[in-house]
Amino acid sequence: MVTRHPEVPDDADRDHSLLITEAQQRELLAFLTTTEFELREVTLQVLSETPIGRDVAEQHLAELTELTRQACDVIANAVTVEERIAHLDFAAGDLG
């Protein structure tokens, strides 16, 4: 028996109406994470020169982090094509 990867949500928490490939899922998660990191760096460079700017940057980045977390949760909760295929039941006579 194959055990569920710890980062894969329970089936009850998944949105089975969404369907993407594992590659798309990986690419989207990497894109969001990289984009958040780059925006964080640029924001801090531009706004952190003054105490007020630093406060504004920290507030903005906290909102960005929460938005990124929510987006990553949605993407991780999408059922992948590979998972859908893995759960199909084929009768022995159906294969050929």
PDB file of N, CA and C in Angstrom:
ATOM      1  N   MET A   1       0.842  -1.179   0.000  1.00  0.00           N
ATOM      2  CA  MET A   1       0.000   0.000   0.000  1.00  0.00           C
ATOM      3  C   MET A   1       0.890   1.245   0.000  1.00  0.00           C
ATOM      4  N   VAL A   2       0.515   2.210  -0.796  1.00  0.00           N
ATOM      5  CA  VAL A   2       1.249   3.464  -0.885  1.00  0.00           C
ATOM      6  C   VAL A   2       0.700   4.415   0.162  1.00  0.00           C
ATOM      7  N   THR A   3       1.597   5.032   0.937  1.00  0.00           N
ATOM      8  CA  THR A   3       1.134   5.979   1.938  1.00  0.00           C
ATOM      9  C   THR A   3       1.054   7.373   1.330  1.00  0.00           C
ATOM     10  N   ARG A   4       0.134   8.141   1.828  1.00  0.00           N
ATOM     11  CA  ARG A   4      -0.092   9.499   1.336  1.00  0.00           C
ATOM     12  C   ARG A   4       1.073  10.389   1.756  1.00  0.00           C
ATOM     13  N   HIS A   5       1.528  11.204   0.830  1.00  0.00           N
ATOM     14  CA  HIS A   5       2.580  12.173   1.136  1.00  0.00           C
ATOM     15  C   HIS A   5       2.027  13.144   2.169  1.00  0.00           C
ATOM     16  N   PRO A   6       2.832  13.539   3.161  1.00  0.00           N
ATOM     17  CA  PRO A   6       2.304  14.383   4.241  1.00  0.00           C
ATOM     18  C   PRO A   6       1.788  15.748   3.792  1.00  0.00           C
ATOM     19  N   GLU A   7       2.207  16.235   2.625  1.00  0.00           N
ATOM     20  CA  GLU A   7       1.745  17.533   2.157  1.00  0.00           C
ATOM     21  C   GLU A   7       0.468  17.448   1.324  1.00  0.00           C
ATOM     22  N   VAL A   8       0.019  16.240   1.010  1.00  0.00           N
ATOM     23  CA  VAL A   8      -1.211  16.081   0.237  1.00  0.00           C
ATOM     24  C   VAL A   8      -2.397  16.126   1.197  1.00  0.00           C
ATOM     25  N   PRO A   9      -3.317  17.056   0.994  1.00  0.00           N
ATOM     26  CA  PRO A   9      -4.464  17.175   1.909  1.00  0.00           C
ATOM     27  C   PRO A   9      -5.368  15.947   1.842  1.00  0.00           C
ATOM     28  N   ASP A  10      -6.178  15.782   2.869  1.00  0.00           N
ATOM     29  CA  ASP A  10      -7.162  14.697   2.878  1.00  0.00           C
ATOM     30  C   ASP A  10      -8.148  14.908   1.739  1.00  0.00           C
ATOM     31  N   ASP A  11      -8.713  13.819   1.227  1.00  0.00           N
ATOM     32  CA  ASP A  11      -9.661  13.911   0.123  1.00  0.00           C
ATOM     33  C   ASP A  11     -10.856  14.800   0.470  1.00  0.00           C
ATOM     34  N   ALA A  12     -11.274  14.800   1.723  1.00  0.00           N
ATOM     35  CA  ALA A  12     -12.424  15.613   2.128  1.00  0.00           C
ATOM     36  C   ALA A  12     -12.142  17.104   1.982  1.00  0.00           C
ATOM     37  N   ASP A  13     -10.872  17.488   2.013  1.00  0.00           N
ATOM     38  CA  ASP A  13     -10.484  18.900   1.919  1.00  0.00           C
ATOM     39  C   ASP A  13     -10.115  19.316   0.499  1.00  0.00           C
ATOM     40  N   ARG A  14     -10.153  18.396  -0.430  1.00  0.00           N
ATOM     41  CA  ARG A  14      -9.707  18.686  -1.791  1.00  0.00           C
ATOM     42  C   ARG A  14     -10.849  19.199  -2.644  1.00  0.00           C
ATOM     43  N   ASP A  15     -10.529  20.019  -3.623  1.00  0.00           N
ATOM     44  CA  ASP A  15     -11.509  20.505  -4.589  1.00  0.00           C
ATOM     45  C   ASP A  15     -11.405  19.616  -5.824  1.00  0.00           C
ATOM     46  N   HIS A  16     -12.283  18.634  -5.909  1.00  0.00           N
ATOM     47  CA  HIS A  16     -12.219  17.661  -6.998  1.00  0.00           C
ATOM     48  C   HIS A  16     -12.731  18.214  -8.320  1.00  0.00           C
ATOM     49  N   SER A  17     -13.232  19.439  -8.327  1.00  0.00           N
ATOM     50  CA  SER A  17     -13.659  20.035  -9.586  1.00  0.00           C
ATOM     51  C   SER A  17     -12.478  20.628 -10.345  1.00  0.00           C
ATOM     52  N   LEU A  18     -11.363  20.849  -9.650  1.00  0.00           N
ATOM     53  CA  LEU A  18     -10.155  21.367 -10.287  1.00  0.00           C
ATOM     54  C   LEU A  18      -9.323  20.202 -10.787  1.00  0.00           C
ATOM     55  N   LEU A  19      -8.672  20.392 -11.905  1.00  0.00           N
ATOM     56  CA  LEU A  19      -7.847  19.317 -12.436  1.00  0.00           C
ATOM     57  C   LEU A  19      -6.666  19.920 -13.174  1.00  0.00           C
ATOM     58  N   ILE A  20      -5.463  19.702 -12.651  1.00  0.00           N
ATOM     59  CA  ILE A  20      -4.239  20.173 -13.278  1.00  0.00           C
ATOM     60  C   ILE A  20      -3.228  19.042 -13.237  1.00  0.00           C
ATOM     61  N   THR A  21      -2.189  19.173 -14.009  1.00  0.00           N
ATOM     62  CA  THR A  21      -1.149  18.143 -13.963  1.00  0.00           C
ATOM     63  C   THR A  21      -0.222  18.420 -12.779  1.00  0.00           C
ATOM     64  N   GLU A  22       0.502  17.397 -12.363  1.00  0.00           N
ATOM     65  CA  GLU A  22       1.468  17.582 -11.284  1.00  0.00           C
ATOM     66  C   GLU A  22       2.522  18.604 -11.697  1.00  0.00           C
ATOM     67  N   ALA A  23       2.908  18.591 -12.962  1.00  0.00           N
ATOM     68  CA  ALA A  23       3.906  19.549 -13.442  1.00  0.00           C
ATOM     69  C   ALA A  23       3.369  20.978 -13.322  1.00  0.00           C
ATOM     70  N   GLN A  24       2.101  21.192 -13.711  1.00  0.00           N
ATOM     71  CA  GLN A  24       1.495  22.520 -13.582  1.00  0.00           C
ATOM     72  C   GLN A  24       1.422  22.938 -12.117  1.00  0.00           C
ATOM     73  N   GLN A  25       1.062  22.002 -11.263  1.00  0.00           N
ATOM     74  CA  GLN A  25       0.966  22.278  -9.843  1.00  0.00           C
ATOM     75  C   GLN A  25       2.334  22.715  -9.297  1.00  0.00           C
ATOM     76  N   ARG A  26       3.372  21.958  -9.643  1.00  0.00           N
ATOM     77  CA  ARG A  26       4.736  22.293  -9.208  1.00  0.00           C
ATOM     78  C   ARG A  26       5.171  23.652  -9.725  1.00  0.00           C
ATOM     79  N   GLU A  27       4.907  23.912 -11.013  1.00  0.00           N
ATOM     80  CA  GLU A  27       5.303  25.181 -11.625  1.00  0.00           C
ATOM     81  C   GLU A  27       4.593  26.363 -10.964  1.00  0.00           C
ATOM     82  N   LEU A  28       3.303  26.231 -10.695  1.00  0.00           N
ATOM     83  CA  LEU A  28       2.555  27.314 -10.061  1.00  0.00           C
ATOM     84  C   LEU A  28       3.053  27.584  -8.644  1.00  0.00           C
ATOM     85  N   LEU A  29       3.297  26.522  -7.891  1.00  0.00           N
ATOM     86  CA  LEU A  29       3.795  26.700  -6.531  1.00  0.00           C
ATOM     87  C   LEU A  29       5.175  27.349  -6.534  1.00  0.00           C
ATOM     88  N   ALA A  30       6.039  26.918  -7.443  1.00  0.00           N
ATOM     89  CA  ALA A  30       7.381  27.507  -7.545  1.00  0.00           C
ATOM     90  C   ALA A  30       7.285  28.974  -7.966  1.00  0.00           C
ATOM     91  N   PHE A  31       6.416  29.267  -8.919  1.00  0.00           N
ATOM     92  CA  PHE A  31       6.241  30.647  -9.390  1.00  0.00           C
ATOM     93  C   PHE A  31       5.780  31.552  -8.255  1.00  0.00           C
ATOM     94  N   LEU A  32       4.766  31.116  -7.518  1.00  0.00           N
ATOM     95  CA  LEU A  32       4.244  31.934  -6.430  1.00  0.00           C
ATOM     96  C   LEU A  32       5.294  32.168  -5.346  1.00  0.00           C
ATOM     97  N   THR A  33       6.007  31.125  -4.991  1.00  0.00           N
ATOM     98  CA  THR A  33       7.022  31.238  -3.954  1.00  0.00           C
ATOM     99  C   THR A  33       8.159  32.156  -4.392  1.00  0.00           C
ATOM    100  N   THR A  34       8.619  31.988  -5.621  1.00  0.00           N
ATOM    101  CA  THR A  34       9.701  32.824  -6.153  1.00  0.00           C
ATOM    102  C   THR A  34       9.254  34.271  -6.272  1.00  0.00           C
ATOM    103  N   THR A  35       8.055  34.488  -6.773  1.00  0.00           N
ATOM    104  CA  THR A  35       7.537  35.841  -6.932  1.00  0.00           C
ATOM    105  C   THR A  35       7.410  36.532  -5.580  1.00  0.00           C
ATOM    106  N   GLU A  36       6.891  35.818  -4.592  1.00  0.00           N
ATOM    107  CA  GLU A  36       6.769  36.412  -3.257  1.00  0.00           C
ATOM    108  C   GLU A  36       8.156  36.811  -2.730  1.00  0.00           C
ATOM    109  N   PHE A  37       9.141  35.945  -2.890  1.00  0.00           N
ATOM    110  CA  PHE A  37      10.489  36.245  -2.421  1.00  0.00           C
ATOM    111  C   PHE A  37      11.053  37.483  -3.116  1.00  0.00           C
ATOM    112  N   GLU A  38      10.900  37.539  -4.433  1.00  0.00           N
ATOM    113  CA  GLU A  38      11.438  38.676  -5.187  1.00  0.00           C
ATOM    114  C   GLU A  38      10.730  39.979  -4.812  1.00  0.00           C
ATOM    115  N   LEU A  39       9.416  39.935  -4.660  1.00  0.00           N
ATOM    116  CA  LEU A  39       8.670  41.130  -4.249  1.00  0.00           C
ATOM    117  C   LEU A  39       9.069  41.578  -2.844  1.00  0.00           C
ATOM    118  N   ARG A  40       9.305  40.616  -1.978  1.00  0.00           N
ATOM    119  CA  ARG A  40       9.743  40.931  -0.616  1.00  0.00           C
ATOM    120  C   ARG A  40      11.076  41.676  -0.651  1.00  0.00           C
ATOM    121  N   GLU A  41      12.024  41.154  -1.430  1.00  0.00           N
ATOM    122  CA  GLU A  41      13.341  41.780  -1.517  1.00  0.00           C
ATOM    123  C   GLU A  41      13.257  43.202  -2.074  1.00  0.00           C
ATOM    124  N   VAL A  42      12.531  43.376  -3.159  1.00  0.00           N
ATOM    125  CA  VAL A  42      12.411  44.696  -3.792  1.00  0.00           C
ATOM    126  C   VAL A  42      11.695  45.671  -2.868  1.00  0.00           C
ATOM    127  N   THR A  43      10.619  45.210  -2.241  1.00  0.00           N
ATOM    128  CA  THR A  43       9.857  46.077  -1.341  1.00  0.00           C
ATOM    129  C   THR A  43      10.723  46.554  -0.184  1.00  0.00           C
ATOM    130  N   LEU A  44      11.468  45.643   0.411  1.00  0.00           N
ATOM    131  CA  LEU A  44      12.324  46.037   1.525  1.00  0.00           C
ATOM    132  C   LEU A  44      13.428  46.990   1.082  1.00  0.00           C
ATOM    133  N   GLN A  45      13.982  46.765  -0.087  1.00  0.00           N
ATOM    134  CA  GLN A  45      15.031  47.660  -0.588  1.00  0.00           C
ATOM    135  C   GLN A  45      14.497  49.072  -0.804  1.00  0.00           C
ATOM    136  N   VAL A  46      13.302  49.172  -1.344  1.00  0.00           N
ATOM    137  CA  VAL A  46      12.735  50.481  -1.691  1.00  0.00           C
ATOM    138  C   VAL A  46      12.187  51.214  -0.470  1.00  0.00           C
ATOM    139  N   LEU A  47      11.518  50.488   0.409  1.00  0.00           N
ATOM    140  CA  LEU A  47      10.777  51.159   1.476  1.00  0.00           C
ATOM    141  C   LEU A  47      11.445  51.147   2.849  1.00  0.00           C
ATOM    142  N   SER A  48      12.492  50.400   3.023  1.00  0.00           N
ATOM    143  CA  SER A  48      13.017  50.238   4.378  1.00  0.00           C
ATOM    144  C   SER A  48      14.031  51.306   4.790  1.00  0.00           C
ATOM    145  N   GLU A  49      14.189  52.342   3.992  1.00  0.00           N
ATOM    146  CA  GLU A  49      15.176  53.371   4.317  1.00  0.00           C
ATOM    147  C   GLU A  49      14.742  54.267   5.475  1.00  0.00           C
ATOM    148  N   THR A  50      13.444  54.329   5.754  1.00  0.00           N
ATOM    149  CA  THR A  50      12.945  55.125   6.874  1.00  0.00           C
ATOM    150  C   THR A  50      12.097  54.227   7.770  1.00  0.00           C
ATOM    151  N   PRO A  51      11.945  54.591   9.037  1.00  0.00           N
ATOM    152  CA  PRO A  51      11.103  53.777   9.932  1.00  0.00           C
ATOM    153  C   PRO A  51       9.661  53.647   9.433  1.00  0.00           C
ATOM    154  N   ILE A  52       9.108  54.733   8.908  1.00  0.00           N
ATOM    155  CA  ILE A  52       7.731  54.683   8.385  1.00  0.00           C
ATOM    156  C   ILE A  52       7.686  53.770   7.163  1.00  0.00           C
ATOM    157  N   GLY A  53       8.660  53.915   6.279  1.00  0.00           N
ATOM    158  CA  GLY A  53       8.738  53.056   5.101  1.00  0.00           C
ATOM    159  C   GLY A  53       8.872  51.600   5.484  1.00  0.00           C
ATOM    160  N   ARG A  54       9.659  51.336   6.500  1.00  0.00           N
ATOM    161  CA  ARG A  54       9.841  49.957   6.976  1.00  0.00           C
ATOM    162  C   ARG A  54       8.517  49.389   7.478  1.00  0.00           C
ATOM    163  N   ASP A  55       7.765  50.187   8.234  1.00  0.00           N
ATOM    164  CA  ASP A  55       6.461  49.741   8.745  1.00  0.00           C
ATOM    165  C   ASP A  55       5.487  49.448   7.603  1.00  0.00           C
ATOM    166  N   VAL A  56       5.463  50.344   6.616  1.00  0.00           N
ATOM    167  CA  VAL A  56       4.598  50.149   5.449  1.00  0.00           C
ATOM    168  C   VAL A  56       5.008  48.874   4.717  1.00  0.00           C
ATOM    169  N   ALA A  57       6.307  48.680   4.542  1.00  0.00           N
ATOM    170  CA  ALA A  57       6.797  47.486   3.853  1.00  0.00           C
ATOM    171  C   ALA A  57       6.407  46.224   4.601  1.00  0.00           C
ATOM    172  N   GLU A  58       6.575  46.220   5.915  1.00  0.00           N
ATOM    173  CA  GLU A  58       6.232  45.033   6.710  1.00  0.00           C
ATOM    174  C   GLU A  58       4.740  44.719   6.624  1.00  0.00           C
ATOM    175  N   GLN A  59       3.899  45.751   6.646  1.00  0.00           N
ATOM    176  CA  GLN A  59       2.455  45.543   6.528  1.00  0.00           C
ATOM    177  C   GLN A  59       2.117  44.964   5.150  1.00  0.00           C
ATOM    178  N   HIS A  60       2.683  45.561   4.121  1.00  0.00           N
ATOM    179  CA  HIS A  60       2.457  45.089   2.750  1.00  0.00           C
ATOM    180  C   HIS A  60       2.925  43.645   2.594  1.00  0.00           C
ATOM    181  N   LEU A  61       4.086  43.345   3.134  1.00  0.00           N
ATOM    182  CA  LEU A  61       4.642  41.996   2.986  1.00  0.00           C
ATOM    183  C   LEU A  61       3.848  40.961   3.777  1.00  0.00           C
ATOM    184  N   ALA A  62       3.293  41.353   4.904  1.00  0.00           N
ATOM    185  CA  ALA A  62       2.446  40.425   5.665  1.00  0.00           C
ATOM    186  C   ALA A  62       1.202  40.069   4.850  1.00  0.00           C
ATOM    187  N   GLU A  63       0.627  41.050   4.187  1.00  0.00           N
ATOM    188  CA  GLU A  63      -0.538  40.794   3.331  1.00  0.00           C
ATOM    189  C   GLU A  63      -0.152  39.921   2.137  1.00  0.00           C
ATOM    190  N   LEU A  64       0.996  40.187   1.557  1.00  0.00           N
ATOM    191  CA  LEU A  64       1.479  39.397   0.430  1.00  0.00           C
ATOM    192  C   LEU A  64       1.727  37.949   0.848  1.00  0.00           C
ATOM    193  N   THR A  65       2.323  37.773   2.008  1.00  0.00           N
ATOM    194  CA  THR A  65       2.592  36.420   2.507  1.00  0.00           C
ATOM    195  C   THR A  65       1.291  35.649   2.710  1.00  0.00           C
ATOM    196  N   GLU A  66       0.287  36.299   3.273  1.00  0.00           N
ATOM    197  CA  GLU A  66      -1.002  35.639   3.489  1.00  0.00           C
ATOM    198  C   GLU A  66      -1.668  35.298   2.157  1.00  0.00           C
ATOM    199  N   LEU A  67      -1.613  36.209   1.208  1.00  0.00           N
ATOM    200  CA  LEU A  67      -2.182  35.941  -0.113  1.00  0.00           C
ATOM    201  C   LEU A  67      -1.461  34.775  -0.785  1.00  0.00           C
ATOM    202  N   THR A  68      -0.154  34.757  -0.692  1.00  0.00           N
ATOM    203  CA  THR A  68       0.621  33.661  -1.284  1.00  0.00           C
ATOM    204  C   THR A  68       0.283  32.338  -0.605  1.00  0.00           C
ATOM    205  N   ARG A  69       0.148  32.347   0.716  1.00  0.00           N
ATOM    206  CA  ARG A  69      -0.202  31.126   1.449  1.00  0.00           C
ATOM    207  C   ARG A  69      -1.552  30.592   0.985  1.00  0.00           C
ATOM    208  N   GLN A  70      -2.523  31.493   0.842  1.00  0.00           N
ATOM    209  CA  GLN A  70      -3.851  31.072   0.396  1.00  0.00           C
ATOM    210  C   GLN A  70      -3.794  30.506  -1.023  1.00  0.00           C
ATOM    211  N   ALA A  71      -3.059  31.164  -1.906  1.00  0.00           N
ATOM    212  CA  ALA A  71      -2.944  30.692  -3.290  1.00  0.00           C
ATOM    213  C   ALA A  71      -2.265  29.328  -3.336  1.00  0.00           C
ATOM    214  N   CYS A  72      -1.227  29.144  -2.545  1.00  0.00           N
ATOM    215  CA  CYS A  72      -0.533  27.854  -2.508  1.00  0.00           C
ATOM    216  C   CYS A  72      -1.453  26.756  -1.966  1.00  0.00           C
ATOM    217  N   ASP A  73      -2.259  27.090  -0.961  1.00  0.00           N
ATOM    218  CA  ASP A  73      -3.217  26.110  -0.435  1.00  0.00           C
ATOM    219  C   ASP A  73      -4.213  25.690  -1.505  1.00  0.00           C
ATOM    220  N   VAL A  74      -4.712  26.661  -2.271  1.00  0.00           N
ATOM    221  CA  VAL A  74      -5.666  26.343  -3.343  1.00  0.00           C
ATOM    222  C   VAL A  74      -5.008  25.430  -4.369  1.00  0.00           C
ATOM    223  N   ILE A  75      -3.808  25.755  -4.774  1.00  0.00           N
ATOM    224  CA  ILE A  75      -3.113  24.950  -5.780  1.00  0.00           C
ATOM    225  C   ILE A  75      -2.815  23.554  -5.242  1.00  0.00           C
ATOM    226  N   ALA A  76      -2.371  23.471  -4.002  1.00  0.00           N
ATOM    227  CA  ALA A  76      -2.064  22.164  -3.413  1.00  0.00           C
ATOM    228  C   ALA A  76      -3.325  21.322  -3.249  1.00  0.00           C
ATOM    229  N   ASN A  77      -4.482  21.973  -3.109  1.00  0.00           N
ATOM    230  CA  ASN A  77      -5.738  21.247  -2.935  1.00  0.00           C
ATOM    231  C   ASN A  77      -6.380  20.817  -4.250  1.00  0.00           C
ATOM    232  N   ALA A  78      -5.812  21.254  -5.355  1.00  0.00           N
ATOM    233  CA  ALA A  78      -6.334  20.808  -6.648  1.00  0.00           C
ATOM    234  C   ALA A  78      -5.945  19.344  -6.856  1.00  0.00           C
ATOM    235  N   VAL A  79      -6.849  18.591  -7.402  1.00  0.00           N
ATOM    236  CA  VAL A  79      -6.566  17.188  -7.704  1.00  0.00           C
ATOM    237  C   VAL A  79      -5.828  17.141  -9.033  1.00  0.00           C
ATOM    238  N   THR A  80      -4.727  16.426  -9.056  1.00  0.00           N
ATOM    239  CA  THR A  80      -3.941  16.373 -10.287  1.00  0.00           C
ATOM    240  C   THR A  80      -4.462  15.293 -11.228  1.00  0.00           C
ATOM    241  N   VAL A  81      -4.146  15.471 -12.488  1.00  0.00           N
ATOM    242  CA  VAL A  81      -4.516  14.476 -13.498  1.00  0.00           C
ATOM    243  C   VAL A  81      -3.953  13.117 -13.103  1.00  0.00           C
ATOM    244  N   GLU A  82      -2.713  13.106 -12.646  1.00  0.00           N
ATOM    245  CA  GLU A  82      -2.062  11.848 -12.271  1.00  0.00           C
ATOM    246  C   GLU A  82      -2.790  11.163 -11.116  1.00  0.00           C
ATOM    247  N   GLU A  83      -3.267  11.953 -10.156  1.00  0.00           N
ATOM    248  CA  GLU A  83      -4.025  11.364  -9.053  1.00  0.00           C
ATOM    249  C   GLU A  83      -5.350  10.799  -9.542  1.00  0.00           C
ATOM    250  N   ARG A  84      -6.010  11.522 -10.426  1.00  0.00           N
ATOM    251  CA  ARG A  84      -7.292  11.057 -10.960  1.00  0.00           C
ATOM    252  C   ARG A  84      -7.098   9.736 -11.699  1.00  0.00           C
ATOM    253  N   ILE A  85      -6.052   9.661 -12.516  1.00  0.00           N
ATOM    254  CA  ILE A  85      -5.770   8.425 -13.263  1.00  0.00           C
ATOM    255  C   ILE A  85      -5.436   7.283 -12.307  1.00  0.00           C
ATOM    256  N   ALA A  86      -4.669   7.571 -11.276  1.00  0.00           N
ATOM    257  CA  ALA A  86      -4.254   6.537 -10.320  1.00  0.00           C
ATOM    258  C   ALA A  86      -5.444   5.935  -9.593  1.00  0.00           C
ATOM    259  N   HIS A  87      -6.538   6.681  -9.481  1.00  0.00           N
ATOM    260  CA  HIS A  87      -7.713   6.182  -8.768  1.00  0.00           C
ATOM    261  C   HIS A  87      -8.746   5.493  -9.658  1.00  0.00           C
ATOM    262  N   LEU A  88      -8.464   5.445 -10.963  1.00  0.00           N
ATOM    263  CA  LEU A  88      -9.389   4.770 -11.861  1.00  0.00           C
ATOM    264  C   LEU A  88      -9.321   3.268 -11.632  1.00  0.00           C
ATOM    265  N   ASP A  89     -10.451   2.622 -11.720  1.00  0.00           N
ATOM    266  CA  ASP A  89     -10.513   1.162 -11.578  1.00  0.00           C
ATOM    267  C   ASP A  89     -10.738   0.553 -12.947  1.00  0.00           C
ATOM    268  N   PHE A  90      -9.816  -0.265 -13.361  1.00  0.00           N
ATOM    269  CA  PHE A  90      -9.933  -0.959 -14.630  1.00  0.00           C
ATOM    270  C   PHE A  90     -10.181  -2.433 -14.384  1.00  0.00           C
ATOM    271  N   ALA A  91     -11.195  -2.973 -15.039  1.00  0.00           N
ATOM    272  CA  ALA A  91     -11.403  -4.417 -14.987  1.00  0.00           C
ATOM    273  C   ALA A  91     -10.380  -5.070 -15.908  1.00  0.00           C
ATOM    274  N   ALA A  92      -9.956  -6.276 -15.587  1.00  0.00           N
ATOM    275  CA  ALA A  92      -8.905  -6.954 -16.366  1.00  0.00           C
ATOM    276  C   ALA A  92      -9.265  -7.041 -17.833  1.00  0.00           C
ATOM    277  N   GLY A  93     -10.539  -7.235 -18.162  1.00  0.00           N
ATOM    278  CA  GLY A  93     -10.969  -7.361 -19.542  1.00  0.00           C
ATOM    279  C   GLY A  93     -10.970  -6.055 -20.305  1.00  0.00           C
ATOM    280  N   ASP A  94     -10.909  -4.922 -19.601  1.00  0.00           N
ATOM    281  CA  ASP A  94     -10.956  -3.617 -20.246  1.00  0.00           C
ATOM    282  C   ASP A  94      -9.640  -3.215 -20.900  1.00  0.00           C
ATOM    283  N   LEU A  95      -8.570  -3.891 -20.582  1.00  0.00           N
ATOM    284  CA  LEU A  95      -7.251  -3.481 -21.042  1.00  0.00           C
ATOM    285  C   LEU A  95      -6.880  -4.004 -22.427  1.00  0.00           C
ATOM    286  N   GLY A  96      -7.634  -4.815 -22.994  1.00  0.00           N
ATOM    287  CA  GLY A  96      -7.199  -5.245 -24.300  1.00  0.00           C
ATOM    288  C   GLY A  96      -8.086  -6.191 -24.894  1.00  0.00           C
TER     289      GLY A  96
END
